[in-house]
mmCIF file of C-alpha atoms in Angstrom:
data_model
loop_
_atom_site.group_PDB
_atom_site.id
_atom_site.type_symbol
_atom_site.label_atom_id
_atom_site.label_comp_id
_atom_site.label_asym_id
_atom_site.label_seq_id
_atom_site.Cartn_x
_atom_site.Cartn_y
_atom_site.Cartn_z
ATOM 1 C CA UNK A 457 -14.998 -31.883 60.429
ATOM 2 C CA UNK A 458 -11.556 -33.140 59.308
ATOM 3 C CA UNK A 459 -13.042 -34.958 56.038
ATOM 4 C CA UNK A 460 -14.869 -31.291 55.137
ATOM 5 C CA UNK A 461 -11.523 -29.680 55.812
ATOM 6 C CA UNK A 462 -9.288 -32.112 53.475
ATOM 7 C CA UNK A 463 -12.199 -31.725 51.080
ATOM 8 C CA UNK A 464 -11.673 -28.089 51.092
ATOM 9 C CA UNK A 465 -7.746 -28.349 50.595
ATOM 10 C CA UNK A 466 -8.056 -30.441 48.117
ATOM 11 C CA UNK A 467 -10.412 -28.469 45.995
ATOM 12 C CA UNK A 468 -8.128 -25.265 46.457
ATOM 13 C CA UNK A 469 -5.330 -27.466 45.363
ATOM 14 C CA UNK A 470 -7.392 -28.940 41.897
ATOM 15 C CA UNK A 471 -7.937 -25.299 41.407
ATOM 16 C CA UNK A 472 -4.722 -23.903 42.119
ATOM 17 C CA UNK A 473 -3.151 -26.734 39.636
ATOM 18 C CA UNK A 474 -5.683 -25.600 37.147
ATOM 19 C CA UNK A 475 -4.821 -22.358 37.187
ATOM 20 C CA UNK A 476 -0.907 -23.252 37.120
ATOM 21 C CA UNK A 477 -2.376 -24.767 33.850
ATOM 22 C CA UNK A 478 -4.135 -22.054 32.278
ATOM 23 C CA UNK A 479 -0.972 -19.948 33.330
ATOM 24 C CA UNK A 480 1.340 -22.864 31.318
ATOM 25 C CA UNK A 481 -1.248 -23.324 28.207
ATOM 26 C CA UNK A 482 -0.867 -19.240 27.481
ATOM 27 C CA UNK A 483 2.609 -19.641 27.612
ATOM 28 C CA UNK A 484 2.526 -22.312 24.938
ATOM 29 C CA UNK A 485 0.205 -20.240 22.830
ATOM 30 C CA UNK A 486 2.760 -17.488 22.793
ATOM 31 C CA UNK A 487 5.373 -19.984 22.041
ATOM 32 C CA UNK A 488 3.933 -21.215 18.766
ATOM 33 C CA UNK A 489 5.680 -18.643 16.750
ATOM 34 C CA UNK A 490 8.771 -19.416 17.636
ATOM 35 C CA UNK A 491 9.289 -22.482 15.231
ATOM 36 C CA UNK A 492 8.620 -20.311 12.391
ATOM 37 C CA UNK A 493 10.946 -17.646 13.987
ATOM 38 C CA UNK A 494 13.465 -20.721 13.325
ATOM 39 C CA UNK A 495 12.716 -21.409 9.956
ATOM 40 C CA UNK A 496 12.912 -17.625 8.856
ATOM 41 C CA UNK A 497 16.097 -16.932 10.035
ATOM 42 C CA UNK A 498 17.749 -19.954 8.273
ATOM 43 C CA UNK A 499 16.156 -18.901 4.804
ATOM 44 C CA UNK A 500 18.101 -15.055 6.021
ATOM 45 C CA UNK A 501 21.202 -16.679 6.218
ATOM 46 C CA UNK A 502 20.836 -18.785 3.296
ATOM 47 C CA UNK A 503 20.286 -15.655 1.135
ATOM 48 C CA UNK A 504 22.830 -13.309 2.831
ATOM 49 C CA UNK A 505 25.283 -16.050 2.104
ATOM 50 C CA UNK A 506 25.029 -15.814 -1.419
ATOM 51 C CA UNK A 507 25.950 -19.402 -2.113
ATOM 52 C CA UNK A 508 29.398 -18.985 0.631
ATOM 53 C CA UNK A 509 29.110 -21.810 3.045
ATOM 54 C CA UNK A 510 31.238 -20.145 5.579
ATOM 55 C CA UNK A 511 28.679 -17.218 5.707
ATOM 56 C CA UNK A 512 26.091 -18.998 6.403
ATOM 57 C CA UNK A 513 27.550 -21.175 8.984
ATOM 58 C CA UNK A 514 28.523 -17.799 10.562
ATOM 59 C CA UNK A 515 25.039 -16.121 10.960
ATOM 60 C CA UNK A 516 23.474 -19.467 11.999
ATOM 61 C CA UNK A 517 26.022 -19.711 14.698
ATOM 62 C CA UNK A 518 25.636 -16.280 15.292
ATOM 63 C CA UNK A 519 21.918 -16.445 15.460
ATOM 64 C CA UNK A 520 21.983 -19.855 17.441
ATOM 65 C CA UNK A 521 23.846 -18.590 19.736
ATOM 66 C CA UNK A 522 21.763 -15.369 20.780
ATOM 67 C CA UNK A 523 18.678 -17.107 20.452
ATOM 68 C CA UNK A 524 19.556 -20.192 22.762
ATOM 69 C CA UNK A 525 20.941 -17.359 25.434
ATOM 70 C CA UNK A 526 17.292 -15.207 25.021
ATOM 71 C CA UNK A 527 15.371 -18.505 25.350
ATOM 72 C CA UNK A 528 16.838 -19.598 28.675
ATOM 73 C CA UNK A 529 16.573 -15.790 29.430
ATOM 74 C CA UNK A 530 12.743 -16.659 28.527
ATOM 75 C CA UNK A 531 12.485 -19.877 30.356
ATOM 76 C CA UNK A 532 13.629 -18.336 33.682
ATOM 77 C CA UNK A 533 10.813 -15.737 32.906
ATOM 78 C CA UNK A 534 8.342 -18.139 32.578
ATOM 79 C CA UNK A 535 9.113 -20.046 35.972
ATOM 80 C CA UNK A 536 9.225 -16.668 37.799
ATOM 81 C CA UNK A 537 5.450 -15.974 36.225
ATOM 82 C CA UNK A 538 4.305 -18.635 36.924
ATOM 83 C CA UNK A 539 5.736 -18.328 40.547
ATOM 84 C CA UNK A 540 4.047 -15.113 40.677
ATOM 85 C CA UNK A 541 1.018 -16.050 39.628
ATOM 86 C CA UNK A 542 0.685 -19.109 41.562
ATOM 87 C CA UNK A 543 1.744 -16.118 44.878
ATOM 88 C CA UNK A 544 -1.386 -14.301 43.510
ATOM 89 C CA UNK A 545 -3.866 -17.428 43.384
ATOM 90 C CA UNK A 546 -3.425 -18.023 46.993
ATOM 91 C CA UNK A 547 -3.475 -14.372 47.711
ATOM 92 C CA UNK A 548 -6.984 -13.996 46.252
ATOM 93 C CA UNK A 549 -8.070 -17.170 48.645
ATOM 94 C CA UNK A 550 -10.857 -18.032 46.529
ATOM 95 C CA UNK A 551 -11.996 -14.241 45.698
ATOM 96 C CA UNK A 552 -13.641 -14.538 42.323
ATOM 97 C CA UNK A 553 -12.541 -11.187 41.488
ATOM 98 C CA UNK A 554 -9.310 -10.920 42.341
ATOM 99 C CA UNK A 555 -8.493 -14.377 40.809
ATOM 100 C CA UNK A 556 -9.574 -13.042 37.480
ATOM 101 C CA UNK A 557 -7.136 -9.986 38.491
ATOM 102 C CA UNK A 558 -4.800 -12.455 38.988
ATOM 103 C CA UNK A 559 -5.062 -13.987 35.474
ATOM 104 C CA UNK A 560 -5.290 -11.066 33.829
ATOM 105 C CA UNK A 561 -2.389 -9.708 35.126
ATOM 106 C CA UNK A 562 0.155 -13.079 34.837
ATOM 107 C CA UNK A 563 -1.223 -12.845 30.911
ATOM 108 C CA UNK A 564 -0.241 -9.077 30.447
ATOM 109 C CA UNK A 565 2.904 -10.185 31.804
ATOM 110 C CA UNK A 566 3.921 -13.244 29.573
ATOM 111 C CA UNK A 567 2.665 -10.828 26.642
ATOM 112 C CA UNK A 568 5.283 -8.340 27.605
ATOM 113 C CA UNK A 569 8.298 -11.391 28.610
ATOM 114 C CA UNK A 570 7.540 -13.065 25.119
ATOM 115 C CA UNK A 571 7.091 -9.633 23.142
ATOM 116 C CA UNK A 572 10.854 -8.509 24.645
ATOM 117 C CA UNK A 573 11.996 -12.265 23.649
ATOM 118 C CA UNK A 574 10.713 -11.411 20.398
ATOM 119 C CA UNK A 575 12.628 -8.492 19.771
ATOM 120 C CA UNK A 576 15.866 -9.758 21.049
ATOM 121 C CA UNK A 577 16.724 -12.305 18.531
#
């Protein structure tokens, strides 16, 4: 009876990880553009600057700084999703349904955290 027990903990546990994966995977899919997001704004500043060195140091400060500030605004996000979700998962206690609830709901969410990152810096 104990073995069947563990057993059973330990396959809630493989499958709450895995979910807590899924959960972390969409978040890196949605965090592919931000490289690029990078990139762009450097080739702005270059060409606002018109050749002045100080006015491009200026908007990549000025950039750096916003961005760093909405990407630990981001990160915090993140953790608290995946908090959330992870509160759902054991909710649903194994409910097929509800877990894909769950799931759908944690992604609407990160679409809606990275989309407001997005249009913050």
């Amino acid at each position: 009876f104990i073995k069947s027990r563990n057993f059973g903990t330990f396959a809630m546990q493989d499958r709450s990880s895995a979910f807590k994966r899924d959960i972390e995977s969409y978040m890196e899919q949605k965090s592919q553009p931000i490289d690029e997001l990078l990139f762009r704004n450097q080739i702005q500043c270059y060409t606002l600057a018109n050749k002045d060195i100080d006015k491009f140091s200026k908007c990549m400060v000025d950039f750096t700084q916003n961005f760093e500030k909405q990407l630990d605004s981001l990160k915090f996000r993140n953790t608290f999703l995946i908090a959330q979700g992870l509160e759902c998962f054991d909710a649903a206690k194994g409910d097929e349904a509800k877990l894909q609830g769950c799931t759908a709901d944690i992604h609407k969410r990160i679409d809606a955290s990275y989309a407001s990152f997005f249009r913050s810096v």
